[in-house]
Amino acid sequence: MKQTSGPRLPIGRFLTIAFTWLLPGLGLLGCSTLIQPPENTARPATWEQAMQTFDHILNTNVDDQGRVNFAAIAKQPGELESVVKAISEQSPATRPDLFNSPAKVLAYHINAYNALAMYSVIQTGIPQQLTGLTFFRFFLFNRIVVGGETTTLFDYEKTIRKLGDPRIHFALNCMSKGCPRLPRTVFNAEHLNAQLDTQTRLFFSEPRNLSVQGNTVMLSEILKFYTGDFLAKAPSLLDYVNRYAPTPVPTSAKVEFRKYDWTINRWPAAESQS
């Protein structure tokens, strides 16, 4: 299904409107859930150790297509729980001595978001899709803890966006099929710029995210959700795309957006849970 370009409704505004109108009727005020590991979860000795653990999780449970073996992680959640525990206690706000450069801060937030999204999928029962009420539960009602502060994935993403690098949209991952491919390694400050460039180029190398059909350029809906972030760095969406696309696209072309796929990006499919 194709969606033509037109008046843009940012995902943040969509969520706000939907939240305002649907919440009273659905009676979901009491359904907020704190996504926290058990109290007796082992605490990593250092942040570096936590990232080594998350790196192992990614390398072991993510395939080359970025699909996650959620069932395997759910059966032995201890490693991921320890990473979530570390995120809940340490952050650039609580440990500025550890995260003393913009690259360290951004790498922290990307890794933290991805780990928390992965854990939230498991805590939400590994749903088939992030649609309907599950969408609201996942992004708005599941409460996460980052450096002692309670937030939601929706609000946490807004915080990360304020750091001003639109390449995060090709690194942050809500674990659905429409997301950029989840890498099998963590992001680190030393190589962050190169990693973000690689992720962005990979994203635009995939036909599902960028293709040309006649005089129409088909883009992932991510470019529609966050248009303002990209236009802060380029005069048009296609000008931004051309910085990373393997083959430049005509900037005068019509732009259409492919419908976002909110299906959970899991493997093996036979072990999925509803």
mmCIF file of N, CA and C in Angstrom, residues 84-183:
data_model
loop_
_atom_site.group_PDB
_atom_site.id
_atom_site.type_symbol
_atom_site.label_atom_id
_atom_site.label_comp_id
_atom_site.label_asym_id
_atom_site.label_seq_id
_atom_site.Cartn_x
_atom_site.Cartn_y
_atom_site.Cartn_z
ATOM 1 N N VAL A 84 19.205 -3.644 31.447
ATOM 2 C CA VAL A 84 18.121 -2.722 31.801
ATOM 3 C C VAL A 84 18.338 -2.163 33.203
ATOM 4 N N LYS A 85 18.858 -2.995 34.105
ATOM 5 C CA LYS A 85 19.170 -2.537 35.455
ATOM 6 C C LYS A 85 20.215 -1.427 35.411
ATOM 7 N N ALA A 86 21.253 -1.626 34.604
ATOM 8 C CA ALA A 86 22.304 -0.613 34.490
ATOM 9 C C ALA A 86 21.749 0.683 33.920
ATOM 10 N N ILE A 87 20.888 0.600 32.924
ATOM 11 C CA ILE A 87 20.283 1.785 32.317
ATOM 12 C C ILE A 87 19.443 2.542 33.345
ATOM 13 N N SER A 88 18.747 1.796 34.180
ATOM 14 C CA SER A 88 17.870 2.441 35.161
ATOM 15 C C SER A 88 18.653 3.224 36.214
ATOM 16 N N GLU A 89 19.925 2.884 36.391
ATOM 17 C CA GLU A 89 20.721 3.518 37.440
ATOM 18 C C GLU A 89 21.749 4.508 36.917
ATOM 19 N N GLN A 90 22.246 4.288 35.702
ATOM 20 C CA GLN A 90 23.309 5.137 35.173
ATOM 21 C C GLN A 90 22.855 5.810 33.878
ATOM 22 N N SER A 91 23.216 7.065 33.747
ATOM 23 C CA SER A 91 22.899 7.830 32.542
ATOM 24 C C SER A 91 23.842 9.030 32.483
ATOM 25 N N PRO A 92 23.858 9.757 31.371
ATOM 26 C CA PRO A 92 24.672 10.980 31.316
ATOM 27 C C PRO A 92 24.292 11.986 32.395
ATOM 28 N N ALA A 93 23.031 11.951 32.844
ATOM 29 C CA ALA A 93 22.606 12.890 33.887
ATOM 30 C C ALA A 93 23.145 12.499 35.255
ATOM 31 N N THR A 94 23.205 11.194 35.528
ATOM 32 C CA THR A 94 23.651 10.745 36.844
ATOM 33 C C THR A 94 25.158 10.514 36.911
ATOM 34 N N ARG A 95 25.773 10.257 35.748
ATOM 35 C CA ARG A 95 27.213 9.989 35.716
ATOM 36 C C ARG A 95 27.884 10.791 34.596
ATOM 37 N N PRO A 96 27.888 12.118 34.698
ATOM 38 C CA PRO A 96 28.531 12.926 33.662
ATOM 39 C C PRO A 96 30.016 12.629 33.511
ATOM 40 N N ASP A 97 30.610 12.039 34.542
ATOM 41 C CA ASP A 97 32.022 11.676 34.447
ATOM 42 C C ASP A 97 32.246 10.524 33.467
ATOM 43 N N LEU A 98 31.248 9.637 33.333
ATOM 44 C CA LEU A 98 31.354 8.520 32.406
ATOM 45 C C LEU A 98 31.023 8.929 30.975
ATOM 46 N N PHE A 99 30.084 9.868 30.842
ATOM 47 C CA PHE A 99 29.592 10.268 29.520
ATOM 48 C C PHE A 99 29.959 11.735 29.297
ATOM 49 N N ASN A 100 31.256 11.963 29.094
ATOM 50 C CA ASN A 100 31.793 13.329 29.100
ATOM 51 C C ASN A 100 32.084 13.875 27.706
ATOM 52 N N SER A 101 31.393 13.355 26.692
ATOM 53 C CA SER A 101 31.511 13.895 25.342
ATOM 54 C C SER A 101 30.176 13.687 24.629
ATOM 55 N N PRO A 102 29.873 14.516 23.629
ATOM 56 C CA PRO A 102 28.613 14.333 22.889
ATOM 57 C C PRO A 102 28.469 12.931 22.298
ATOM 58 N N ALA A 103 29.568 12.365 21.820
ATOM 59 C CA ALA A 103 29.508 11.022 21.228
ATOM 60 C C ALA A 103 29.160 9.978 22.283
ATOM 61 N N LYS A 104 29.723 10.097 23.485
ATOM 62 C CA LYS A 104 29.420 9.146 24.551
ATOM 63 C C LYS A 104 27.958 9.268 24.979
ATOM 64 N N VAL A 105 27.458 10.499 25.019
ATOM 65 C CA VAL A 105 26.064 10.722 25.401
ATOM 66 C C VAL A 105 25.130 10.106 24.366
ATOM 67 N N LEU A 106 25.389 10.370 23.094
ATOM 68 C CA LEU A 106 24.507 9.863 22.046
ATOM 69 C C LEU A 106 24.571 8.338 21.960
ATOM 70 N N ALA A 107 25.765 7.769 22.051
ATOM 71 C CA ALA A 107 25.901 6.312 22.013
ATOM 72 C C ALA A 107 25.133 5.680 23.176
ATOM 73 N N TYR A 108 25.235 6.298 24.358
ATOM 74 C CA TYR A 108 24.484 5.795 25.509
ATOM 75 C C TYR A 108 22.994 5.716 25.178
ATOM 76 N N HIS A 109 22.440 6.812 24.680
ATOM 77 C CA HIS A 109 20.995 6.873 24.478
ATOM 78 C C HIS A 109 20.519 5.924 23.388
ATOM 79 N N ILE A 110 21.287 5.768 22.328
ATOM 80 C CA ILE A 110 20.886 4.832 21.278
ATOM 81 C C ILE A 110 20.857 3.406 21.822
ATOM 82 N N ASN A 111 21.921 3.020 22.504
ATOM 83 C CA ASN A 111 21.973 1.669 23.075
ATOM 84 C C ASN A 111 20.885 1.458 24.115
ATOM 85 N N ALA A 112 20.669 2.464 24.948
ATOM 86 C CA ALA A 112 19.655 2.343 25.996
ATOM 87 C C ALA A 112 18.264 2.197 25.385
ATOM 88 N N TYR A 113 17.957 3.020 24.393
ATOM 89 C CA TYR A 113 16.641 2.927 23.754
ATOM 90 C C TYR A 113 16.432 1.542 23.158
ATOM 91 N N ASN A 114 17.427 1.045 22.436
ATOM 92 C CA ASN A 114 17.272 -0.250 21.774
ATOM 93 C C ASN A 114 17.127 -1.386 22.781
ATOM 94 N N ALA A 115 17.900 -1.331 23.861
ATOM 95 C CA ALA A 115 17.791 -2.368 24.891
ATOM 96 C C ALA A 115 16.428 -2.312 25.572
ATOM 97 N N LEU A 116 15.952 -1.105 25.862
ATOM 98 C CA LEU A 116 14.659 -0.956 26.521
ATOM 99 C C LEU A 116 13.514 -1.364 25.603
ATOM 100 N N ALA A 117 13.634 -1.073 24.317
ATOM 101 C CA ALA A 117 12.604 -1.502 23.362
ATOM 102 C C ALA A 117 12.572 -3.026 23.274
ATOM 103 N N MET A 118 13.741 -3.646 23.233
ATOM 104 C CA MET A 118 13.828 -5.108 23.185
ATOM 105 C C MET A 118 13.177 -5.716 24.434
ATOM 106 N N TYR A 119 13.495 -5.152 25.589
ATOM 107 C CA TYR A 119 12.942 -5.654 26.844
ATOM 108 C C TYR A 119 11.435 -5.416 26.914
ATOM 109 N N SER A 120 10.984 -4.295 26.381
ATOM 110 C CA SER A 120 9.555 -3.984 26.392
ATOM 111 C C SER A 120 8.763 -4.950 25.522
ATOM 112 N N VAL A 121 9.350 -5.377 24.397
ATOM 113 C CA VAL A 121 8.674 -6.375 23.563
ATOM 114 C C VAL A 121 8.431 -7.644 24.374
ATOM 115 N N ILE A 122 9.440 -8.077 25.099
ATOM 116 C CA ILE A 122 9.314 -9.290 25.903
ATOM 117 C C ILE A 122 8.309 -9.089 27.031
ATOM 118 N N GLN A 123 8.384 -7.949 27.701
ATOM 119 C CA GLN A 123 7.482 -7.670 28.815
ATOM 120 C C GLN A 123 6.043 -7.448 28.360
ATOM 121 N N THR A 124 5.864 -7.134 27.085
ATOM 122 C CA THR A 124 4.522 -6.957 26.523
ATOM 123 C C THR A 124 3.996 -8.280 25.968
ATOM 124 N N GLY A 125 4.768 -9.351 26.146
ATOM 125 C CA GLY A 125 4.301 -10.665 25.721
ATOM 126 C C GLY A 125 4.677 -11.042 24.303
ATOM 127 N N ILE A 126 5.660 -10.375 23.733
ATOM 128 C CA ILE A 126 6.087 -10.589 22.339
ATOM 129 C C ILE A 126 4.867 -10.557 21.422
ATOM 130 N N PRO A 127 4.246 -9.394 21.276
ATOM 131 C CA PRO A 127 3.049 -9.295 20.434
ATOM 132 C C PRO A 127 3.379 -9.516 18.967
ATOM 133 N N GLN A 128 2.368 -9.834 18.194
ATOM 134 C CA GLN A 128 2.554 -9.996 16.755
ATOM 135 C C GLN A 128 2.884 -8.659 16.098
ATOM 136 N N GLN A 129 2.176 -7.619 16.511
ATOM 137 C CA GLN A 129 2.344 -6.291 15.910
ATOM 138 C C GLN A 129 2.194 -5.212 16.967
ATOM 139 N N LEU A 130 2.797 -4.070 16.703
ATOM 140 C CA LEU A 130 2.605 -2.894 17.559
ATOM 141 C C LEU A 130 1.493 -2.044 16.950
ATOM 142 N N THR A 131 0.281 -2.589 17.000
ATOM 143 C CA THR A 131 -0.870 -1.904 16.436
ATOM 144 C C THR A 131 -1.993 -1.879 17.467
ATOM 145 N N GLY A 132 -3.013 -1.057 17.207
ATOM 146 C CA GLY A 132 -4.151 -0.979 18.097
ATOM 147 C C GLY A 132 -3.745 -0.583 19.507
ATOM 148 N N LEU A 133 -4.365 -1.226 20.489
ATOM 149 C CA LEU A 133 -4.070 -0.894 21.877
ATOM 150 C C LEU A 133 -2.639 -1.270 22.254
ATOM 151 N N THR A 134 -2.091 -2.283 21.586
ATOM 152 C CA THR A 134 -0.706 -2.677 21.865
ATOM 153 C C THR A 134 0.248 -1.538 21.551
ATOM 154 N N PHE A 135 -0.039 -0.770 20.495
ATOM 155 C CA PHE A 135 0.785 0.383 20.126
ATOM 156 C C PHE A 135 0.841 1.378 21.279
ATOM 157 N N PHE A 136 -0.327 1.697 21.842
ATOM 158 C CA PHE A 136 -0.381 2.672 22.926
ATOM 159 C C PHE A 136 0.286 2.123 24.185
ATOM 160 N N ARG A 137 0.047 0.856 24.448
ATOM 161 C CA ARG A 137 0.684 0.251 25.625
ATOM 162 C C ARG A 137 2.205 0.312 25.487
ATOM 163 N N PHE A 138 2.719 -0.058 24.336
ATOM 164 C CA PHE A 138 4.161 -0.158 24.134
ATOM 165 C C PHE A 138 4.849 1.198 24.227
ATOM 166 N N PHE A 139 4.282 2.201 23.565
ATOM 167 C CA PHE A 139 4.957 3.501 23.484
ATOM 168 C C PHE A 139 4.542 4.487 24.570
ATOM 169 N N LEU A 140 3.325 4.341 25.114
ATOM 170 C CA LEU A 140 2.814 5.361 26.033
ATOM 171 C C LEU A 140 2.524 4.869 27.446
ATOM 172 N N PHE A 141 2.174 3.595 27.605
ATOM 173 C CA PHE A 141 1.786 3.099 28.921
ATOM 174 C C PHE A 141 2.866 2.269 29.594
ATOM 175 N N ASN A 142 3.750 1.665 28.816
ATOM 176 C CA ASN A 142 4.894 0.998 29.425
ATOM 177 C C ASN A 142 5.878 2.064 29.892
ATOM 178 N N ARG A 143 6.120 2.141 31.189
ATOM 179 C CA ARG A 143 7.038 3.124 31.747
ATOM 180 C C ARG A 143 8.412 2.490 31.940
ATOM 181 N N ILE A 144 9.419 3.191 31.496
ATOM 182 C CA ILE A 144 10.798 2.724 31.588
ATOM 183 C C ILE A 144 11.575 3.665 32.504
ATOM 184 N N VAL A 145 12.727 3.216 32.977
ATOM 185 C CA VAL A 145 13.535 4.036 33.874
ATOM 186 C C VAL A 145 14.911 4.227 33.252
ATOM 187 N N VAL A 146 15.310 5.488 33.107
ATOM 188 C CA VAL A 146 16.620 5.837 32.549
ATOM 189 C C VAL A 146 17.323 6.742 33.557
ATOM 190 N N GLY A 147 18.388 6.241 34.143
ATOM 191 C CA GLY A 147 19.122 7.036 35.122
ATOM 192 C C GLY A 147 18.273 7.540 36.269
ATOM 193 N N GLY A 148 17.377 6.690 36.749
ATOM 194 C CA GLY A 148 16.539 7.062 37.881
ATOM 195 C C GLY A 148 15.286 7.841 37.523
ATOM 196 N N GLU A 149 15.148 8.243 36.255
ATOM 197 C CA GLU A 149 13.987 9.014 35.814
ATOM 198 C C GLU A 149 13.017 8.115 35.047
ATOM 199 N N THR A 150 11.747 8.169 35.417
ATOM 200 C CA THR A 150 10.728 7.367 34.743
ATOM 201 C C THR A 150 10.218 8.101 33.513
ATOM 202 N N THR A 151 10.123 7.387 32.398
ATOM 203 C CA THR A 151 9.652 7.984 31.154
ATOM 204 C C THR A 151 8.960 6.902 30.337
ATOM 205 N N THR A 152 8.689 7.171 29.085
ATOM 206 C CA THR A 152 8.139 6.184 28.160
ATOM 207 C C THR A 152 9.029 6.147 26.926
ATOM 208 N N LEU A 153 8.897 5.119 26.118
ATOM 209 C CA LEU A 153 9.691 5.069 24.890
ATOM 210 C C LEU A 153 9.372 6.262 23.995
ATOM 211 N N PHE A 154 8.125 6.679 23.967
ATOM 212 C CA PHE A 154 7.731 7.832 23.151
ATOM 213 C C PHE A 154 8.456 9.096 23.611
ATOM 214 N N ASP A 155 8.429 9.357 24.912
ATOM 215 C CA ASP A 155 9.080 10.560 25.428
ATOM 216 C C ASP A 155 10.600 10.443 25.385
ATOM 217 N N TYR A 156 11.099 9.251 25.574
ATOM 218 C CA TYR A 156 12.548 9.059 25.520
ATOM 219 C C TYR A 156 13.075 9.336 24.123
ATOM 220 N N GLU A 157 12.354 8.896 23.113
ATOM 221 C CA GLU A 157 12.762 9.191 21.739
ATOM 222 C C GLU A 157 12.796 10.700 21.497
ATOM 223 N N LYS A 158 11.814 11.417 22.021
ATOM 224 C CA LYS A 158 11.804 12.872 21.861
ATOM 225 C C LYS A 158 13.041 13.497 22.492
ATOM 226 N N THR A 159 13.444 12.982 23.643
ATOM 227 C CA THR A 159 14.652 13.478 24.303
ATOM 228 C C THR A 159 15.882 13.263 23.433
ATOM 229 N N ILE A 160 15.986 12.082 22.837
ATOM 230 C CA ILE A 160 17.147 11.767 21.998
ATOM 231 C C ILE A 160 17.140 12.620 20.739
ATOM 232 N N ARG A 161 15.985 12.886 20.183
ATOM 233 C CA ARG A 161 15.892 13.717 18.979
ATOM 234 C C ARG A 161 16.433 15.125 19.226
ATOM 235 N N LYS A 162 16.310 15.609 20.444
ATOM 236 C CA LYS A 162 16.776 16.952 20.765
ATOM 237 C C LYS A 162 18.295 17.078 20.654
ATOM 238 N N LEU A 163 18.994 15.962 20.593
ATOM 239 C CA LEU A 163 20.447 16.002 20.444
ATOM 240 C C LEU A 163 20.849 16.418 19.033
ATOM 241 N N GLY A 164 19.904 16.419 18.101
ATOM 242 C CA GLY A 164 20.103 17.101 16.826
ATOM 243 C C GLY A 164 20.763 16.330 15.698
ATOM 244 N N ASP A 165 20.874 15.019 15.806
ATOM 245 C CA ASP A 165 21.459 14.233 14.722
ATOM 246 C C ASP A 165 20.390 13.333 14.118
ATOM 247 N N PRO A 166 19.843 13.669 12.944
ATOM 248 C CA PRO A 166 18.750 12.873 12.375
ATOM 249 C C PRO A 166 19.150 11.455 11.995
ATOM 250 N N ARG A 167 20.442 11.163 11.980
ATOM 251 C CA ARG A 167 20.858 9.788 11.688
ATOM 252 C C ARG A 167 20.420 8.809 12.763
ATOM 253 N N ILE A 168 20.001 9.334 13.918
ATOM 254 C CA ILE A 168 19.495 8.435 14.966
ATOM 255 C C ILE A 168 18.301 7.633 14.469
ATOM 256 N N HIS A 169 17.556 8.176 13.508
ATOM 257 C CA HIS A 169 16.367 7.481 13.017
ATOM 258 C C HIS A 169 16.720 6.217 12.234
ATOM 259 N N PHE A 170 17.994 6.032 11.950
ATOM 260 C CA PHE A 170 18.444 4.819 11.278
ATOM 261 C C PHE A 170 19.243 3.940 12.235
ATOM 262 N N ALA A 171 19.187 4.299 13.525
ATOM 263 C CA ALA A 171 19.872 3.542 14.571
ATOM 264 C C ALA A 171 18.915 3.124 15.681
ATOM 265 N N LEU A 172 17.975 4.007 16.060
ATOM 266 C CA LEU A 172 16.978 3.657 17.061
ATOM 267 C C LEU A 172 16.046 2.597 16.489
ATOM 268 N N ASN A 173 15.649 1.658 17.334
ATOM 269 C CA ASN A 173 14.889 0.521 16.830
ATOM 270 C C ASN A 173 13.795 0.117 17.809
ATOM 271 N N CYS A 174 12.547 0.207 17.373
ATOM 272 C CA CYS A 174 11.421 -0.202 18.217
ATOM 273 C C CYS A 174 11.096 -1.683 18.018
ATOM 274 N N MET A 175 11.945 -2.386 17.255
ATOM 275 C CA MET A 175 11.851 -3.836 17.058
ATOM 276 C C MET A 175 10.737 -4.248 16.102
ATOM 277 N N SER A 176 10.257 -3.335 15.276
ATOM 278 C CA SER A 176 9.275 -3.699 14.262
ATOM 279 C C SER A 176 9.943 -3.783 12.891
ATOM 280 N N LYS A 177 9.264 -4.416 11.942
ATOM 281 C CA LYS A 177 9.857 -4.641 10.631
ATOM 282 C C LYS A 177 10.101 -3.353 9.859
ATOM 283 N N GLY A 178 9.347 -2.305 10.162
ATOM 284 C CA GLY A 178 9.551 -1.036 9.476
ATOM 285 C C GLY A 178 10.784 -0.292 9.941
ATOM 286 N N CYS A 179 11.366 -0.730 11.061
ATOM 287 C CA CYS A 179 12.550 -0.064 11.609
ATOM 288 C C CYS A 179 13.777 -0.305 10.732
ATOM 289 N N PRO A 180 14.807 0.511 10.910
ATOM 290 C CA PRO A 180 16.079 0.214 10.255
ATOM 291 C C PRO A 180 16.609 -1.123 10.759
ATOM 292 N N ARG A 181 17.509 -1.723 10.008
ATOM 293 C CA ARG A 181 18.058 -3.015 10.396
ATOM 294 C C ARG A 181 18.840 -2.882 11.705
ATOM 295 N N LEU A 182 18.511 -3.723 12.666
ATOM 296 C CA LEU A 182 19.191 -3.695 13.958
ATOM 297 C C LEU A 182 20.577 -4.314 13.808
ATOM 298 N N PRO A 183 21.633 -3.570 14.139
ATOM 299 C CA PRO A 183 22.978 -4.141 14.017
ATOM 300 C C PRO A 183 23.239 -5.183 15.089
#
